[in-house]
CSV table of C-alpha atoms and ligand atoms in Angstrom, one decimal:
chain,number,residue,atom,x,y,z
A,24,MET,CA,284.7,76.8,-131.7
A,25,LYS,CA,281.4,76.6,-130.7
A,26,LYS,CA,280.9,78.3,-127.0
A,27,THR,CA,278.9,75.9,-124.1
A,28,VAL,CA,275.9,77.9,-122.9
A,29,VAL,CA,275.6,77.6,-118.9
A,30,ASN,CA,272.6,79.7,-118.6
A,31,GLU,CA,269.7,80.8,-120.1
A,32,ALA,CA,265.9,82.8,-119.9
A,33,THR,CA,263.6,84.1,-122.3
A,34,MET,CA,260.6,86.6,-121.6
A,35,ALA,CA,258.4,88.4,-124.1
A,36,PHE,CA,256.4,91.1,-123.3
A,37,LEU,CA,253.5,93.8,-124.2
A,38,SER,CA,255.4,96.7,-125.8
A,39,ARG,CA,254.3,98.6,-122.9
A,40,SER,CA,256.7,101.7,-121.9
A,41,SER,CA,256.3,100.3,-118.2
A,42,ASN,CA,257.9,97.2,-119.2
A,43,GLU,CA,261.1,99.2,-120.0
A,44,SER,CA,262.0,99.2,-116.2
A,45,PHE,CA,260.7,95.4,-116.1
A,46,ALA,CA,263.1,94.3,-118.9
A,47,ARG,CA,265.9,95.9,-117.8
A,48,SER,CA,266.1,95.0,-114.3
A,49,ALA,CA,265.0,91.4,-115.3
A,50,ALA,CA,268.3,91.9,-117.1
A,51,ALA,CA,270.3,92.8,-114.1
A,52,CYS,CA,269.0,90.2,-112.0
A,53,PHE,CA,269.6,87.5,-114.6
A,54,ALA,CA,273.4,89.0,-115.2
A,55,ALA,CA,273.7,89.0,-111.3
A,56,GLN,CA,275.0,85.7,-110.7
A,57,MET,CA,277.9,86.4,-113.4
A,58,ASP,CA,279.2,88.1,-110.2
A,59,PRO,CA,279.3,91.9,-112.0
A,60,THR,CA,280.8,95.2,-110.8
A,61,LEU,CA,278.5,97.5,-110.2
A,62,ASN,CA,279.8,99.5,-113.4
A,63,GLU,CA,278.9,96.3,-115.6
A,64,LEU,CA,275.7,95.8,-114.5
A,65,GLU,CA,274.7,99.5,-115.2
A,66,ASP,CA,275.8,99.5,-118.4
A,67,ILE,CA,273.7,96.0,-119.0
A,68,LYS,CA,270.5,98.1,-117.7
A,69,THR,CA,271.3,100.7,-119.7
A,70,ALA,CA,271.9,98.7,-123.5
A,71,VAL,CA,269.3,96.8,-122.5
A,72,SER,CA,266.6,99.8,-121.6
A,73,GLU,CA,268.0,101.3,-125.0
A,74,ALA,CA,267.0,98.1,-127.0
A,75,VAL,CA,263.8,97.6,-125.4
A,76,THR,CA,262.9,101.3,-125.6
A,77,ASN,CA,263.0,101.0,-129.1
A,78,ALA,CA,261.3,97.9,-129.8
A,79,ILE,CA,258.6,99.6,-128.3
A,80,ILE,CA,258.7,103.0,-129.6
A,81,TYR,CA,259.6,102.3,-132.9
A,82,ALA,CA,258.5,98.2,-134.0
A,83,TYR,CA,254.8,99.1,-132.8
A,84,PRO,CA,254.1,102.9,-133.4
A,85,ASN,CA,250.4,102.2,-133.4
A,86,SER,CA,250.0,99.1,-131.9
A,87,ILE,CA,250.7,96.5,-128.8
A,88,GLY,CA,252.9,93.8,-129.9
A,89,THR,CA,255.5,91.5,-128.1
A,90,VAL,CA,258.7,92.3,-127.8
A,91,TYR,CA,261.0,89.1,-126.6
A,92,LEU,CA,264.1,89.2,-124.5
A,93,LYS,CA,266.5,86.1,-124.5
A,94,MET,CA,269.7,86.6,-121.7
A,95,ARG,CA,272.1,84.0,-122.2
A,96,ILE,CA,275.5,83.0,-120.4
A,97,TYR,CA,278.5,81.3,-122.3
A,98,GLN,CA,281.5,79.6,-120.8
A,99,GLY,CA,283.5,82.2,-120.0
A,100,ASN,CA,282.0,84.8,-118.2
A,101,LEU,CA,280.1,86.3,-122.0
A,102,LEU,CA,276.5,87.2,-121.5
A,103,GLU,CA,274.8,87.7,-125.2
A,104,VAL,CA,271.6,89.9,-125.0
A,105,THR,CA,268.8,89.4,-127.6
A,106,VAL,CA,265.9,91.7,-127.9
A,107,ARG,CA,263.2,90.9,-130.8
A,108,ASP,CA,260.1,92.3,-132.3
A,109,ARG,CA,258.5,91.7,-135.4
A,110,GLY,CA,257.1,95.0,-136.1
A,111,ALA,CA,258.2,97.9,-138.7
A,112,GLY,CA,261.6,96.8,-139.2
A,113,ILE,CA,264.3,99.2,-140.1
A,114,ALA,CA,264.9,100.0,-143.5
A,115,ASP,CA,268.7,101.2,-143.4
A,116,VAL,CA,270.1,99.7,-140.5
A,117,GLU,CA,273.8,101.9,-140.7
A,118,ARG,CA,271.9,104.9,-140.8
A,119,ALA,CA,269.9,104.1,-137.8
A,120,ARG,CA,273.0,103.0,-135.9
A,121,GLN,CA,274.5,106.5,-136.9
A,122,PRO,CA,274.5,109.1,-133.6
A,123,MET,CA,272.0,111.4,-133.5
A,124,PHE,CA,269.9,109.6,-136.5
A,125,THR,CA,265.8,109.7,-135.2
A,126,THR,CA,262.9,109.6,-136.6
A,127,GLY,CA,261.0,109.8,-133.1
A,128,GLY,CA,261.1,113.6,-132.7
A,129,GLU,CA,262.1,116.3,-130.4
A,130,GLU,CA,262.1,113.7,-127.3
A,131,ARG,CA,264.7,111.3,-129.1
A,132,SER,CA,267.9,112.1,-129.3
A,133,GLY,CA,269.3,109.5,-131.8
A,134,MET,CA,271.9,108.1,-129.6
A,135,GLY,CA,270.2,104.9,-128.7
A,136,PHE,CA,272.7,102.6,-130.9
A,137,THR,CA,275.8,104.5,-129.8
A,138,ILE,CA,275.1,104.2,-126.0
A,139,MET,CA,274.4,100.0,-126.5
A,140,GLU,CA,277.6,100.3,-128.8
A,141,SER,CA,279.4,102.2,-125.9
A,142,PHE,CA,278.3,99.4,-122.9
A,143,MET,CA,278.7,96.4,-124.7
A,144,GLU,CA,281.0,94.8,-126.3
A,145,ARG,CA,279.6,93.8,-129.7
A,146,VAL,CA,276.1,95.1,-131.2
A,147,THR,CA,274.5,93.4,-134.0
A,148,VAL,CA,271.1,94.4,-135.9
A,149,ARG,CA,269.8,92.7,-137.7
A,150,SER,CA,266.5,93.9,-139.5
A,151,ALA,CA,263.6,93.7,-142.4
A,152,PRO,CA,261.0,95.9,-143.4
A,153,GLY,CA,257.7,94.7,-142.2
A,154,ARG,CA,259.0,91.8,-140.4
A,155,GLY,CA,261.1,93.4,-137.7
A,156,THR,CA,264.4,93.8,-135.7
A,157,THR,CA,266.7,91.7,-133.9
A,158,VAL,CA,269.6,93.0,-131.8
A,159,VAL,CA,272.0,90.7,-130.0
A,160,MET,CA,274.2,92.3,-127.6
A,161,ARG,CA,277.5,91.0,-126.2
A,162,LYS,CA,279.7,91.3,-123.3
A,163,CYS,CA,282.4,89.9,-121.7
A,164,LEU,CA,282.2,90.3,-117.6
A,165,SER,CA,285.2,91.1,-116.2
A,166,ALA,CA,286.0,87.3,-114.6
A,167,ARG,CA,286.4,88.3,-110.5
A,168,PRO,CA,287.0,85.7,-107.6
A,169,LYS,CA,284.2,84.3,-106.3
A,170,ALA,CA,283.7,86.4,-102.3
A,171,GLY,CA,284.7,84.0,-100.0
A,172,ALA,CA,286.6,81.8,-102.4
A,173,GLY,CA,290.1,81.9,-100.7
A,174,ILE,CA,293.1,83.5,-101.8
B,3,MET,CA,259.3,111.6,-112.6
B,4,GLU,CA,258.9,114.8,-110.3
B,5,ILE,CA,260.2,117.7,-110.8
B,6,GLN,CA,261.3,120.4,-108.1
B,7,GLU,CA,261.3,123.9,-109.3
B,8,LYS,CA,263.1,126.6,-107.6
B,9,VAL,CA,262.7,130.2,-109.2
B,10,GLY,CA,265.3,132.5,-108.0
B,11,GLU,CA,266.9,136.0,-109.6
B,12,ARG,CA,266.6,134.9,-113.1
B,13,ALA,CA,268.1,131.4,-112.2
B,14,LEU,CA,266.0,128.8,-112.7
B,15,VAL,CA,266.8,125.3,-111.0
B,16,LEU,CA,264.6,122.2,-112.2
B,17,ALA,CA,265.7,119.0,-109.5
B,18,PHE,CA,264.5,115.9,-110.8
B,19,SER,CA,263.6,112.8,-109.1
B,20,GLY,CA,262.9,109.3,-110.5
B,21,GLU,CA,263.7,107.5,-113.7
B,22,MET,CA,264.6,109.3,-116.7
B,23,ASP,CA,263.7,106.7,-119.4
B,24,HIS,CA,261.2,106.7,-122.6
B,25,HIS,CA,258.0,106.1,-120.0
B,26,GLY,CA,259.0,108.3,-116.8
B,27,ALA,CA,260.1,111.4,-119.3
B,28,ARG,CA,256.7,111.1,-121.0
B,29,ASP,CA,255.5,114.3,-120.6
B,30,THR,CA,258.7,116.1,-118.9
B,31,LEU,CA,259.9,117.9,-122.1
B,32,ARG,CA,256.6,120.0,-122.0
B,33,ARG,CA,256.7,120.9,-118.5
B,34,ILE,CA,260.6,121.5,-118.4
B,35,GLU,CA,260.1,124.1,-121.8
B,36,LEU,CA,256.8,125.9,-119.6
B,37,ALA,CA,258.9,125.8,-116.9
B,38,ILE,CA,261.4,128.0,-118.5
B,39,ASP,CA,259.0,130.2,-120.6
B,40,ALA,CA,257.5,131.4,-117.2
B,41,ALA,CA,260.9,131.9,-115.6
B,42,MET,CA,262.8,133.1,-118.8
B,43,PRO,CA,265.7,132.5,-116.5
B,44,ARG,CA,269.8,133.2,-117.4
B,45,THR,CA,271.0,130.5,-116.1
B,46,LEU,CA,268.9,126.8,-116.0
B,47,THR,CA,270.2,124.1,-113.6
B,48,LEU,CA,269.3,120.8,-113.9
B,49,ASP,CA,269.8,118.9,-110.6
B,50,PHE,CA,269.9,115.0,-111.1
B,51,SER,CA,270.6,114.0,-107.7
B,52,GLY,CA,267.2,112.2,-107.4
B,53,VAL,CA,267.7,110.5,-110.8
B,54,THR,CA,268.0,107.0,-110.1
B,55,PHE,CA,268.4,105.7,-114.0
B,56,MET,CA,268.7,107.7,-117.1
B,57,ASP,CA,268.9,106.5,-120.7
B,58,SER,CA,269.2,108.6,-124.0
B,59,SER,CA,265.4,109.5,-123.3
B,60,GLY,CA,267.2,112.2,-120.7
B,61,ILE,CA,270.2,113.2,-123.1
B,62,ALA,CA,267.1,114.2,-125.4
B,63,LEU,CA,265.9,116.8,-122.6
B,64,ILE,CA,269.0,117.8,-121.6
B,65,LEU,CA,269.6,118.9,-125.8
B,66,ARG,CA,266.4,120.5,-125.7
B,67,SER,CA,266.6,122.3,-123.0
B,68,GLN,CA,270.2,123.5,-123.8
B,69,GLN,CA,268.7,124.7,-127.4
B,70,ARG,CA,266.0,126.7,-125.7
B,71,MET,CA,268.2,128.3,-123.3
B,72,ARG,CA,270.1,129.5,-125.9
B,73,PHE,CA,267.3,131.0,-127.8
B,74,LEU,CA,267.0,132.9,-124.4
B,75,ASP,CA,270.7,133.7,-124.3
B,76,GLY,CA,271.2,131.9,-121.2
B,77,THR,CA,273.0,128.9,-120.2
B,78,ILE,CA,272.5,125.6,-118.7
B,79,LEU,CA,274.3,123.5,-116.0
B,80,LEU,CA,273.6,119.9,-114.8
B,81,CYS,CA,274.5,119.1,-111.0
B,82,ASN,CA,274.5,116.3,-109.2
B,83,VAL,CA,274.6,113.7,-111.3
B,84,PRO,CA,274.8,110.5,-110.7
B,85,ARG,CA,277.6,108.1,-111.8
B,86,GLN,CA,275.1,105.9,-113.7
B,87,ALA,CA,274.0,109.0,-115.4
B,88,ARG,CA,277.1,110.3,-116.0
B,89,ARG,CA,278.6,107.6,-118.0
B,90,VAL,CA,275.5,107.6,-120.1
B,91,LEU,CA,276.2,111.2,-121.0
B,92,GLU,CA,280.3,110.7,-121.5
B,93,ALA,CA,279.5,107.8,-124.1
B,94,ALA,CA,276.9,110.3,-125.9
B,95,GLY,CA,279.9,112.9,-125.3
B,96,ILE,CA,277.6,115.5,-123.9
B,97,THR,CA,280.0,116.2,-121.0
B,98,ARG,CA,282.0,117.8,-123.9
B,99,LEU,CA,278.8,120.0,-124.8
B,100,ILE,CA,277.5,121.0,-121.2
B,101,THR,CA,278.7,122.2,-117.8
B,102,LEU,CA,278.7,119.5,-115.0
B,103,GLN,CA,279.0,120.7,-111.5
B,104,ASP,CA,279.2,118.5,-108.5
C,16,LIG,N1,263.1,97.9,-133.0
C,16,LIG,C1,263.1,99.0,-134.1
C,16,LIG,N2,262.0,98.8,-135.4
C,16,LIG,C2,262.2,100.1,-136.1
C,16,LIG,N3,262.9,101.1,-136.2
C,16,LIG,C3,264.1,101.1,-135.3
C,16,LIG,C4,264.2,100.0,-133.9
C,16,LIG,N4,265.0,100.1,-133.5
C,16,LIG,C5,265.7,101.8,-134.0
C,16,LIG,N5,264.9,102.3,-135.0
C,16,LIG,C6,265.0,103.2,-136.0
C,16,LIG,O1,266.5,103.8,-135.8
C,16,LIG,C7,266.5,105.2,-135.2
C,16,LIG,C8,267.8,105.4,-134.2
C,16,LIG,O2,267.4,104.7,-133.0
C,16,LIG,P1,268.3,105.1,-131.6
C,16,LIG,O3,269.5,105.3,-131.6
C,16,LIG,O4,268.1,104.1,-130.0
C,16,LIG,O5,267.6,106.6,-131.5
C,16,LIG,P2,266.7,107.3,-130.8
C,16,LIG,O6,265.5,105.8,-130.0
C,16,LIG,O7,266.6,108.6,-130.1
C,16,LIG,O8,265.3,107.3,-132.5
C,16,LIG,C9,264.9,105.0,-134.5
C,16,LIG,O9,264.9,106.7,-134.7
C,16,LIG,C10,264.0,104.1,-135.2
C,16,LIG,O10,263.9,105.1,-137.0
C,17,LIG,MG1,266.6,104.4,-129.1
């Protein structure tokens, strides 16, 4: 069954590190209409931060490129966040997703994908060397009764 | 990100404030290493009370600090870790490796 899209927003920004906080805040602002719990909001922010940071660091290591962030709300309080780049790509996605695997040196921990996986329900990664990477993350938010909706 | 240093009797406290992400932590690792090398502490305490957001960039800082302290035969503690950062540490299994204090 195809799920109905309730709302959608797309943005594109340059792969500058100052956009990391911009991107995760934008995602949290968009998700706010789903009436998330504070924990859910933090989960979304953190997962988006990880995916966007990867695009900024690894997709365009010696240049500035464009990072695309798409947020979709499906019926049933399901949030889908897509982070896409047209950069370097990942040769071995399975290996890249392993905890502690990093090509980023001592300032990176290799825990980015692990955190995305633990804070979102489903994370899929499509990538091709030289073509870019697409990370799709889904999370079903707890349906809470709207404030003031009566009991 | 800002770092406040308090040097005591073979103890060093580094108090962070701001967002501990890739952008905010750009030169933080070097500053931590310099502070440790200058103080040569037995105990390093990383105070997270002012950290408004943390992602896996913070994990790298913590693990590198721990390695440096091991090298000095010292110990490392984290204190005042806000909920969001704590949940990131738990997700990454760091709370099993490092002592968290309130
Ligand atoms: N968008 C991307 N483009 C190219 N390589 C990537 C991308 N995202 C992740 N990677 C690769 O996957 C590895 C693991 O990513 P991650 O788990 O976030 O750890 P870290 O960011 O600490 O390296 C990275 O070191 C990098 O080699
Ligand atoms: Mg990462």
